[in-house]
């Protein structure tokens, strides 16, 4: 009789398939990060990294592959002064469980600033990528190049469709 007809055999098969998929996914991540490093070293101009550079390229639809570290915890915070209208956007990187910082005082008039919007960077960038048909790869830090992506490039990088000069 077939070993896979009983339930334990079936779960074994499913587990084996799951592990294969994980291996494939990790291989996909490694290849994507290696492609990024290749273009970077070749100085082709077809890479971007860091939040502002990658955002600028996402906005002009030039990103082919967006690389985001699985360890990336960042929010785009908008603060506004209700007295003089001063507005500021800044990025907060945080560790899980950290309290939100106070918005502080307006640099123009000294009144208290209010937080008017908080957007998760991963959500924001994933949406921008979807709009421009860029492929999004979430990169684990469990392998060398993956942790380099997080530590050296802030967990945000992109392979571009062409050299944009942005």
Backbone as a printed PyTorch tensor [residue, N CA C, xyz], in Angstrom:
tensor([[[  0.8390,  -1.2060,   0.0000],
         [  0.0000,   0.0000,   0.0000],
         [  0.8750,   1.2570,   0.0000]],

        [[  0.2930,   2.3450,  -0.4150],
         [  1.0180,   3.6170,  -0.5030],
         [  1.2220,   4.2130,   0.8870]],

        [[  2.4430,   4.5860,   1.1980],
         [  2.7720,   5.1390,   2.5160],
         [  2.0460,   6.4490,   2.7650]],

        [[  1.6180,   7.1160,   1.6960],
         [  1.0050,   8.4270,   1.8710],
         [ -0.5130,   8.3680,   2.0390]],

        [[ -1.0820,   7.1450,   2.1490],
         [ -2.5270,   7.0740,   2.3210],
         [ -2.9280,   7.3570,   3.7550]],

        [[ -2.0480,   7.0330,   4.7240],
         [ -2.4080,   7.3550,   6.1080],
         [ -2.0660,   8.8070,   6.4170]],

        [[ -2.6230,   9.2890,   7.4980],
         [ -2.5360,  10.7180,   7.7850],
         [ -1.1210,  11.2020,   8.0930]],

        [[ -0.3450,  10.4070,   8.8210],
         [  1.0160,  10.8580,   9.1690],
         [  1.8510,  10.9670,   7.8980]],

        [[  1.6210,  10.0620,   6.9540],
         [  2.3210,  10.1110,   5.6780],
         [  1.9700,  11.3690,   4.9130]],

        [[  0.6960,  11.7350,   4.9670],
         [  0.2360,  12.9340,   4.2630],
         [  0.8540,  14.1880,   4.8630]],

        [[  0.8960,  14.2630,   6.2070],
         [  1.4730,  15.4600,   6.8310],
         [  2.9640,  15.5310,   6.5570]],

        [[  3.6110,  14.3750,   6.4200],
         [  5.0260,  14.3400,   6.0600],
         [  5.2320,  14.9650,   4.6800]],

        [[  4.3380,  14.5790,   3.7630],
         [  4.4040,  15.0860,   2.3910],
         [  4.2180,  16.6020,   2.3730]],

        [[  3.2350,  17.0680,   3.1420],
         [  2.9510,  18.5050,   3.2150],
         [  4.1360,  19.2550,   3.8160]],

        [[  4.7140,  18.6850,   4.8870],
         [  5.8830,  19.3220,   5.5120],
         [  7.0590,  19.4030,   4.5570]],

        [[  7.2890,  18.3160,   3.8310],
         [  8.3960,  18.2850,   2.8740],
         [  8.1740,  19.3580,   1.8010]],

        [[  6.9390,  19.4790,   1.3400],
         [  6.6160,  20.4910,   0.3280],
         [  6.8150,  21.8870,   0.9020]],

        [[  6.4230,  22.0560,   2.1620],
         [  6.5730,  23.3450,   2.8290],
         [  8.0340,  23.7420,   2.9360]],

        [[  8.8780,  22.7850,   3.2910],
         [ 10.3150,  23.0610,   3.3940],
         [ 10.9110,  23.4150,   2.0410]],

        [[ 10.4720,  22.6980,   1.0070],
         [ 10.9270,  22.9830,  -0.3630],
         [ 10.5690,  24.4160,  -0.7380]],

        [[  9.3280,  24.8160,  -0.4180],
         [  8.8710,  26.1700,  -0.7320],
         [  9.6990,  27.2020,   0.0120]],

        [[  9.9940,  26.9230,   1.2820],
         [ 10.8230,  27.8380,   2.0740],
         [ 12.2100,  27.9850,   1.4610]],

        [[ 12.7780,  26.8540,   1.0350],
         [ 14.0910,  26.8840,   0.3840],
         [ 14.0410,  27.7310,  -0.8760]],

        [[ 12.9870,  27.5200,  -1.6740],
         [ 12.8260,  28.2680,  -2.9180],
         [ 12.6860,  29.7490,  -2.6240]],

        [[ 11.9040,  30.0680,  -1.5780],
         [ 11.6800,  31.4680,  -1.2260],
         [ 12.9890,  32.1240,  -0.8000]],

        [[ 13.7670,  31.3910,   0.0170],
         [ 15.0510,  31.9220,   0.4700],
         [ 16.0010,  32.0930,  -0.7150]],

        [[ 15.9320,  31.1530,  -1.6570],
         [ 16.7720,  31.2540,  -2.8370],
         [ 16.3900,  32.4870,  -3.6550]],

        [[ 15.0890,  32.7220,  -3.7650],
         [ 14.6020,  33.9060,  -4.4720],
         [ 15.0980,  35.1870,  -3.8190]],

        [[ 15.0630,  35.2050,  -2.4740],
         [ 15.5540,  36.3650,  -1.7260],
         [ 17.0430,  36.5730,  -1.9750]],

        [[ 17.8000,  35.4830,  -1.8880],
         [ 19.2550,  35.5740,  -2.0700],
         [ 19.5930,  36.0820,  -3.4620]],

        [[ 18.9050,  35.5520,  -4.4730],
         [ 19.1580,  35.9750,  -5.8500],
         [ 18.8410,  37.4500,  -6.0420]],

        [[ 17.7300,  37.8890,  -5.4690],
         [ 17.3320,  39.3000,  -5.6020],
         [ 18.3730,  40.2150,  -4.9600]],

        [[ 18.8410,  39.8510,  -3.7670],
         [ 19.8350,  40.6790,  -3.0740],
         [ 21.1610,  40.6560,  -3.8380]],

        [[ 21.5210,  39.4850,  -4.3700],
         [ 22.7640,  39.3860,  -5.1550],
         [ 22.6850,  40.2430,  -6.4100]],

        [[ 21.5170,  40.2350,  -7.0620],
         [ 21.3340,  41.0810,  -8.2530],
         [ 21.5330,  42.5540,  -7.8920]],

        [[ 21.0030,  42.9370,  -6.7290],
         [ 21.1720,  44.3210,  -6.2660],
         [ 22.6570,  44.6420,  -6.0960]],

        [[ 23.3870,  43.7410,  -5.4110],
         [ 24.8170,  43.9710,  -5.1830],
         [ 25.6060,  44.0020,  -6.4970]],

        [[ 25.2140,  43.1250,  -7.4430],
         [ 25.8850,  43.0920,  -8.7500],
         [ 25.7760,  44.4390,  -9.4550]],

        [[ 24.5470,  44.9810,  -9.4990],
         [ 24.3180,  46.2780, -10.1570],
         [ 25.0550,  47.3950,  -9.4110]],

        [[ 25.0840,  47.2730,  -8.0800],
         [ 25.7570,  48.2780,  -7.2550],
         [ 27.2530,  48.3030,  -7.5680]],

        [[ 27.8520,  47.1180,  -7.6160],
         [ 29.2860,  47.0020,  -7.8680],
         [ 29.6170,  47.4130,  -9.3100]],

        [[ 28.7190,  47.0650, -10.2430],
         [ 28.9330,  47.4090, -11.6510],
         [ 28.7940,  48.9130, -11.8830]],

        [[ 28.2520,  49.6110, -10.8640],
         [ 28.0600,  51.0560, -10.9670],
         [ 27.1980,  51.4140, -12.1870]],

        [[ 26.1520,  50.6060, -12.4000],
         [ 25.2980,  50.7560, -13.5790],
         [ 24.3000,  51.9070, -13.4340]],

        [[ 24.1690,  52.3950, -12.1930],
         [ 23.1640,  53.4250, -11.9480],
         [ 21.7640,  52.8340, -11.8410]],

        [[ 21.6760,  51.4870, -11.8880],
         [ 20.3550,  50.8460, -11.8590],
         [ 19.9780,  50.3290, -10.4780]],

        [[ 20.4650,  51.0120,  -9.4340],
         [ 20.0470,  50.6690,  -8.0770],
         [ 19.7220,  51.9460,  -7.3070]],

        [[ 18.9080,  51.7960,  -6.3030],
         [ 18.6350,  52.8890,  -5.3740],
         [ 18.5840,  52.2610,  -3.9940]],

        [[ 18.9580,  53.0200,  -2.9670],
         [ 18.8340,  52.4970,  -1.6160],
         [ 18.6080,  53.6490,  -0.6510]],

        [[ 18.0680,  53.2910,   0.5070],
         [ 17.7000,  54.3190,   1.4820],
         [ 16.2950,  54.8010,   1.1670]],

        [[ 15.6410,  55.2740,   2.1970],
         [ 14.2240,  55.6090,   2.0840],
         [ 13.9080,  56.6600,   1.0280]],

        [[ 14.6200,  57.7990,   1.0410],
         [ 14.2160,  58.8880,   0.1520],
         [ 14.5300,  58.5850,  -1.3120]],

        [[ 15.6770,  57.9500,  -1.5560],
         [ 16.0620,  57.6030,  -2.9300],
         [ 15.1040,  56.5660,  -3.5300]],

        [[ 14.7600,  55.5550,  -2.7410],
         [ 13.8590,  54.5130,  -3.2300],
         [ 12.4510,  55.0760,  -3.4290]],

        [[ 11.9960,  55.9330,  -2.4970],
         [ 10.6720,  56.5470,  -2.6550],
         [ 10.6050,  57.3670,  -3.9440]],

        [[ 11.6440,  58.1620,  -4.1970],
         [ 11.6790,  58.9950,  -5.4070],
         [ 11.5770,  58.1400,  -6.6630]],

        [[ 12.2460,  56.9900,  -6.6750],
         [ 12.1900,  56.1020,  -7.8370],
         [ 10.8480,  55.3750,  -7.9410]],

        [[ 10.2450,  55.0330,  -6.7990],
         [  8.9110,  54.4180,  -6.8300],
         [  7.8980,  55.4030,  -7.4170]],

        [[  8.0740,  56.6800,  -7.0800],
         [  7.1190,  57.6890,  -7.5450],
         [  7.1980,  57.9310,  -9.0510]],

        [[  8.3690,  57.6410,  -9.6550],
         [  8.4530,  57.7920, -11.1160],
         [  8.3880,  56.4310, -11.8220]],

        [[  7.9070,  55.4190, -11.1010],
         [  7.6710,  54.0810, -11.6650],
         [  8.9050,  53.4320, -12.2790]],

        [[ 10.0800,  53.7070, -11.7390],
         [ 11.2970,  53.1500, -12.3390],
         [ 11.8270,  51.9280, -11.5950]],

        [[ 11.1210,  51.5040, -10.5390],
         [ 11.6110,  50.3630,  -9.7590],
         [ 11.1530,  49.0480, -10.3870]],

        [[ 12.1090,  48.1540, -10.6010],
         [ 11.8070,  46.8280, -11.1190],
         [ 11.5670,  45.8710,  -9.9530]],

        [[ 12.5310,  45.8360,  -9.0100],
         [ 12.4120,  44.9780,  -7.8290],
         [ 12.6530,  45.8120,  -6.5740]],

        [[ 11.6870,  45.7810,  -5.6750],
         [ 11.8150,  46.4860,  -4.4000],
         [ 12.2240,  45.4820,  -3.3310]],

        [[ 13.3200,  45.7730,  -2.6360],
         [ 13.8000,  44.8860,  -1.5760],
         [ 13.5290,  45.5250,  -0.2210]],

        [[ 12.7600,  44.8480,   0.6090],
         [ 12.4660,  45.3630,   1.9490],
         [ 12.8730,  44.3190,   2.9720]],

        [[ 13.6240,  44.7380,   3.9660],
         [ 14.0440,  43.7990,   5.0040],
         [ 12.8530,  43.4210,   5.8790]],

        [[ 12.7850,  42.1430,   6.2350],
         [ 11.7180,  41.6920,   7.1410],
         [ 11.8410,  42.3410,   8.5130]],

        [[ 13.0380,  42.8550,   8.8480],
         [ 13.2430,  43.4960,  10.1440],
         [ 12.9430,  44.9960,  10.1230]],

        [[ 12.5120,  45.5030,   8.9820],
         [ 12.2780,  46.9440,   8.8590],
         [ 11.0580,  47.3690,   9.6740]],

        [[ 11.2800,  48.2880,  10.6190],
         [ 10.1850,  48.8650,  11.3960],
         [ 10.3280,  50.3710,  11.2700]],

        [[  9.5430,  50.9590,  10.4050],
         [  9.6770,  52.3940,  10.1950],
         [  8.3250,  52.9900,   9.8730]],

        [[  8.1010,  54.1870,  10.3640],
         [  6.8440,  54.8920,  10.1270],
         [  7.1350,  56.2880,   9.6010]],

        [[  6.2660,  56.7420,   8.7310],
         [  6.3250,  58.1020,   8.2130],
         [  5.3550,  58.9100,   9.0580]],

        [[  5.8820,  59.8590,   9.8170],
         [  5.0520,  60.6370,  10.7460],
         [  4.8700,  62.0510,  10.2020]],

        [[  3.6280,  62.5160,  10.1520],
         [  3.3530,  63.9010,   9.7540],
         [  2.9230,  64.6730,  10.9950]],

        [[  3.6190,  65.7680,  11.2860],
         [  3.2430,  66.6100,  12.4160],
         [  2.8520,  67.9890,  11.8990]],

        [[  1.8810,  68.5850,  12.5750],
         [  1.3920,  69.8860,  12.1280],
         [  1.1420,  70.7930,  13.3310]],

        [[  1.3920,  72.1020,  13.1230],
         [  1.1020,  73.0860,  14.1600],
         [ -0.2470,  73.7110,  13.8510]],

        [[ -1.1830,  73.5940,  14.7900],
         [ -2.5280,  74.1250,  14.5360],
         [ -2.5580,  75.6470,  14.6870]],

        [[ -1.4920,  76.2170,  15.2480],
         [ -1.4410,  77.6640,  15.4260],
         [ -0.9390,  78.3690,  14.1530]],

        [[  0.2730,  77.9720,  13.6660],
         [  0.8270,  78.6930,  12.5120],
         [  0.8090,  77.8970,  11.2090]],

        [[  0.3870,  76.6180,  11.2760],
         [  0.2580,  75.8300,  10.0570],
         [  1.5250,  75.1090,   9.6120]],

        [[  2.6290,  75.2490,  10.3660],
         [  3.8690,  74.5550,  10.0240],
         [  3.6190,  73.0490,   9.9730]],

        [[  4.1360,  72.4060,   8.9070],
         [  3.9640,  70.9560,   8.7780],
         [  5.3020,  70.3020,   8.4910]],

        [[  5.4950,  69.1120,   9.0390],
         [  6.7470,  68.4100,   8.8360],
         [  6.4890,  66.9200,   8.7100]],

        [[  7.2110,  66.2630,   7.7850],
         [  7.1510,  64.7950,   7.6790],
         [  8.5170,  64.2520,   8.0690]],

        [[  8.5360,  63.2160,   8.8790],
         [  9.7980,  62.6000,   9.2590],
         [  9.5920,  61.1120,   9.4640]],

        [[ 10.6890,  60.4030,   9.5000],
         [ 10.6090,  58.9580,   9.6200],
         [ 11.0800,  58.5230,  10.9860]],

        [[ 10.2860,  57.6710,  11.5920],
         [ 10.6370,  57.1300,  12.8900],
         [ 10.9280,  55.6480,  12.7290]],

        [[ 12.1030,  55.2530,  13.1410],
         [ 12.4240,  53.8240,  13.1730],
         [ 12.2330,  53.3790,  14.6130]],

        [[ 11.6680,  52.2110,  14.7970],
         [ 11.3690,  51.7940,  16.1570],
         [ 11.5900,  50.3100,  16.3330]],

        [[ 11.6520,  49.9460,  17.6010],
         [ 11.7150,  48.5350,  17.9440],
         [ 10.3630,  48.1920,  18.5390]],

        [[  9.8620,  46.9940,  18.2410],
         [  8.5560,  46.6080,  18.7670],
         [  8.4580,  46.8600,  20.2700]],

        [[  7.3370,  47.4390,  20.7000],
         [  7.1210,  47.6960,  22.1220],
         [  7.5760,  49.0740,  22.5680]],

        [[  8.2350,  49.8080,  21.6750],
         [  8.6870,  51.1580,  22.0080],
         [  7.5020,  52.1160,  21.9650]],

        [[  7.4100,  53.0470,  22.9380],
         [  6.3030,  54.0080,  22.8890],
         [  6.5220,  55.0550,  21.7970]],

        [[  5.4410,  55.6090,  21.2980],
         [  5.5480,  56.6540,  20.2810],
         [  6.1330,  57.9080,  20.9220]],

        [[  7.0250,  58.5940,  20.2090],
         [  7.6250,  59.8010,  20.7790],
         [  6.6240,  60.9560,  20.7610]],

        [[  6.8260,  61.9230,  21.6460],
         [  5.9780,  63.1160,  21.6400],
         [  6.3010,  63.9140,  20.3820]],

        [[  5.3180,  64.6190,  19.8550],
         [  5.5190,  65.3690,  18.6210],
         [  6.4190,  66.5850,  18.8240]],

        [[  6.5100,  67.0690,  20.0550],
         [  7.3920,  68.2080,  20.3430],
         [  6.7370,  69.5470,  20.0410]],

        [[  7.5630,  70.5800,  19.9820],
         [  7.0420,  71.9290,  19.7740],
         [  7.3810,  72.4610,  18.3870]],

        [[  6.5620,  73.3710,  17.9050],
         [  6.7410,  73.9700,  16.5900],
         [  8.0170,  74.8100,  16.5570]],

        [[  8.9120,  74.5330,  15.5790],
         [ 10.1540,  75.3000,  15.4930],
         [  9.9040,  76.7610,  15.0840]],

        [[  8.7100,  77.0370,  14.5240],
         [  8.4060,  78.4010,  14.0790],
         [  7.8080,  79.2550,  15.1890]],

        [[  6.7730,  78.7050,  15.8690],
         [  6.0900,  79.5580,  16.8500],
         [  6.0970,  79.0110,  18.2760]],

        [[  6.6280,  77.7990,  18.4530],
         [  6.7610,  77.2730,  19.8050],
         [  5.5490,  76.5510,  20.3700]],

        [[  4.4240,  76.5670,  19.6180],
         [  3.2280,  75.8430,  20.0890],
         [  3.4460,  74.3350,  19.9790]],

        [[  2.5490,  73.5770,  20.5980],
         [  2.6660,  72.1170,  20.5330],
         [  2.2840,  71.6110,  19.1440]],

        [[  3.0900,  70.6800,  18.6310],
         [  2.7700,  70.0490,  17.3530],
         [  1.8110,  68.8920,  17.5840]],

        [[  0.9620,  68.6160,  16.5960],
         [  0.0800,  67.4600,  16.6660],
         [  0.4830,  66.4690,  15.5850]],

        [[  0.4080,  65.1710,  15.9230],
         [  0.6490,  64.1440,  14.9200],
         [ -0.6430,  63.9850,  14.1160]],

        [[ -0.5750,  64.2950,  12.8070],
         [ -1.7900,  64.2160,  11.9790],
         [ -1.8620,  62.9270,  11.1700]],

        [[ -0.7180,  62.2660,  10.9750],
         [ -0.7430,  61.0320,  10.1930],
         [  0.4620,  60.1650,  10.5090]],

        [[  0.2390,  58.8530,  10.5980],
         [  1.3340,  57.9050,  10.7600],
         [  1.1230,  56.7920,   9.7350]],

        [[  2.0850,  56.6140,   8.8380],
         [  1.9900,  55.5910,   7.8010],
         [  3.1460,  54.6240,   7.9330]],

        [[  2.8370,  53.3350,   7.9020],
         [  3.9010,  52.3400,   7.9470],
         [  4.6370,  52.3570,   6.6060]],

        [[  5.9670,  52.4620,   6.6550],
         [  6.7750,  52.5630,   5.4320],
         [  6.6370,  51.3210,   4.5450]],

        [[  6.5870,  50.1520,   5.1800],
         [  6.4420,  48.9160,   4.4070],
         [  5.1280,  48.9410,   3.6250]],

        [[  4.0410,  49.3810,   4.2790],
         [  2.7460,  49.4820,   3.5900],
         [  2.8040,  50.5040,   2.4680]],

        [[  3.3610,  51.6800,   2.7830],
         [  3.4410,  52.7660,   1.8040],
         [  4.2320,  52.3310,   0.5710]],

        [[  5.4060,  51.7500,   0.7950],
         [  6.2750,  51.3450,  -0.3180],
         [  5.6810,  50.1780,  -1.0970]],

        [[  5.0330,  49.2400,  -0.4000],
         [  4.4060,  48.1040,  -1.0860],
         [  3.2910,  48.5920,  -2.0040]],

        [[  2.5150,  49.5630,  -1.5350],
         [  1.4450,  50.1250,  -2.3590],
         [  1.9990,  50.8310,  -3.5850]],

        [[  3.0390,  51.6560,  -3.3890],
         [  3.6820,  52.3430,  -4.5030],
         [  4.2310,  51.3350,  -5.5110]],

        [[  4.8020,  50.2470,  -5.0030],
         [  5.3590,  49.2070,  -5.8740],
         [  4.2570,  48.5390,  -6.6890]],

        [[  3.1250,  48.2360,  -6.0300],
         [  1.9890,  47.6150,  -6.7240],
         [  1.5000,  48.4870,  -7.8670]],

        [[  1.4090,  49.7920,  -7.6040],
         [  0.9200,  50.7250,  -8.6190],
         [  1.7830,  50.7250,  -9.8630]],

        [[  3.0940,  50.4970,  -9.6810],
         [  3.9890,  50.5730, -10.8410],
         [  4.4500,  49.1890, -11.3070]],

        [[  3.7340,  48.1400, -10.8380],
         [  4.0690,  46.7610, -11.2110],
         [  5.4990,  46.3500, -10.8730]],

        [[  6.0270,  46.8810,  -9.7900],
         [  7.3400,  46.4370,  -9.3240],
         [  7.1460,  45.1650,  -8.5080]],

        [[  8.1370,  44.3130,  -8.5290],
         [  8.0930,  43.0920,  -7.7370],
         [  8.5970,  43.4310,  -6.3390]],

        [[  7.9120,  42.9690,  -5.3020],
         [  8.3510,  43.2290,  -3.9330],
         [  8.9390,  41.9500,  -3.3380]],

        [[ 10.1690,  42.0540,  -2.8170],
         [ 10.7930,  40.9020,  -2.1690],
         [ 11.0830,  41.2560,  -0.7160]],

        [[ 10.4770,  40.5060,   0.2060],
         [ 10.7710,  40.6950,   1.6230],
         [ 11.9680,  39.8250,   1.9650]],

        [[ 13.0120,  40.4600,   2.5100],
         [ 14.2790,  39.7610,   2.6860],
         [ 14.5500,  39.4630,   4.1590]],

        [[ 14.7500,  38.1870,   4.4430],
         [ 15.0830,  37.7430,   5.7870],
         [ 16.4990,  38.1980,   6.1500]],

        [[ 16.7660,  38.3770,   7.4420],
         [ 18.1290,  38.7300,   7.8600],
         [ 18.8810,  37.4830,   8.3100]],

        [[ 18.3290,  36.2950,   7.9990],
         [ 18.9570,  35.0420,   8.4250],
         [ 20.1330,  34.6090,   7.5540]],

        [[ 20.4540,  35.3870,   6.5150],
         [ 21.6580,  35.0560,   5.7350],
         [ 22.4570,  36.3410,   5.5530]],

        [[ 23.7540,  36.1840,   5.2420],
         [ 24.6870,  37.3170,   5.2500],
         [ 24.2290,  38.5180,   4.4490]],

        [[ 23.8970,  38.2790,   3.1630],
         [ 23.5170,  39.4190,   2.3130],
         [ 22.2380,  40.0710,   2.8230]],

        [[ 21.3720,  39.2620,   3.4090],
         [ 20.1160,  39.7840,   3.9490],
         [ 20.3450,  40.6960,   5.1440]],

        [[ 21.2920,  40.3220,   6.0120],
         [ 21.5600,  41.1970,   7.1500],
         [ 22.3520,  42.4260,   6.7060]],

        [[ 23.1630,  42.2860,   5.6340],
         [ 23.8550,  43.4490,   5.0680],
         [ 22.8440,  44.4600,   4.5340]],

        [[ 21.7970,  43.9420,   3.8990],
         [ 20.7580,  44.8160,   3.3510],
         [ 20.1510,  45.6680,   4.4700]],

        [[ 19.9310,  45.0410,   5.6260],
         [ 19.3510,  45.7450,   6.7590],
         [ 20.3580,  46.7120,   7.3670]],

        [[ 21.5730,  46.2230,   7.6370],
         [ 22.5420,  47.0260,   8.3840],
         [ 23.2180,  48.1080,   7.5530]],

        [[ 23.5710,  47.7950,   6.3130],
         [ 24.3080,  48.7650,   5.5000],
         [ 23.3900,  49.6730,   4.6820]],

        [[ 22.1880,  49.1810,   4.3400],
         [ 21.3140,  49.9530,   3.4540],
         [ 19.9790,  50.3200,   4.1040]],

        [[ 19.8950,  50.1100,   5.4210],
         [ 18.6880,  50.5040,   6.1450],
         [ 17.4630,  49.6700,   5.8340]],

        [[ 17.6740,  48.5330,   5.1620],
         [ 16.5530,  47.6220,   4.9040],
         [ 15.6740,  48.0170,   3.7400]],

        [[ 16.0820,  49.0430,   2.9830],
         [ 15.2850,  49.4960,   1.8370],
         [ 16.2050,  49.6530,   0.6320]],

        [[ 15.9460,  48.8780,  -0.4310],
         [ 16.7690,  48.9750,  -1.6280],
         [ 15.9280,  48.6180,  -2.8450]],

        [[ 16.4190,  48.9920,  -4.0210],
         [ 15.6740,  48.7020,  -5.2420],
         [ 16.6110,  48.4690,  -6.4130]],

        [[ 16.1870,  47.5590,  -7.2800],
         [ 16.8330,  47.3990,  -8.5840],
         [ 15.9320,  48.1480,  -9.5600]],

        [[ 16.5390,  49.0290, -10.3490],
         [ 15.7560,  49.9000, -11.2330],
         [ 15.6560,  49.3530, -12.6500]],

        [[ 14.6200,  49.7930, -13.3520],
         [ 14.4340,  49.3680, -14.7540],
         [ 15.4660,  50.0320, -15.6480]],

        [[ 15.9050,  51.2360, -15.2670],
         [ 16.9120,  51.9560, -16.0560],
         [ 17.5950,  52.9570, -15.1380]],

        [[ 18.6710,  53.5480, -15.5810],
         [ 19.3860,  54.5400, -14.7820],
         [ 18.5890,  55.8420, -14.8020]],

        [[ 18.0860,  56.2470, -13.6430],
         [ 17.2170,  57.4120, -13.5880],
         [ 17.9450,  58.6830, -13.1840]],

        [[ 19.1370,  58.5090, -12.6010],
         [ 19.8570,  59.6640, -12.1050],
         [ 19.2290,  60.2710, -10.8560]],

        [[ 18.2000,  59.5860, -10.3170],
         [ 17.5410,  60.0880,  -9.1020],
         [ 18.2700,  59.5740,  -7.8740]]])
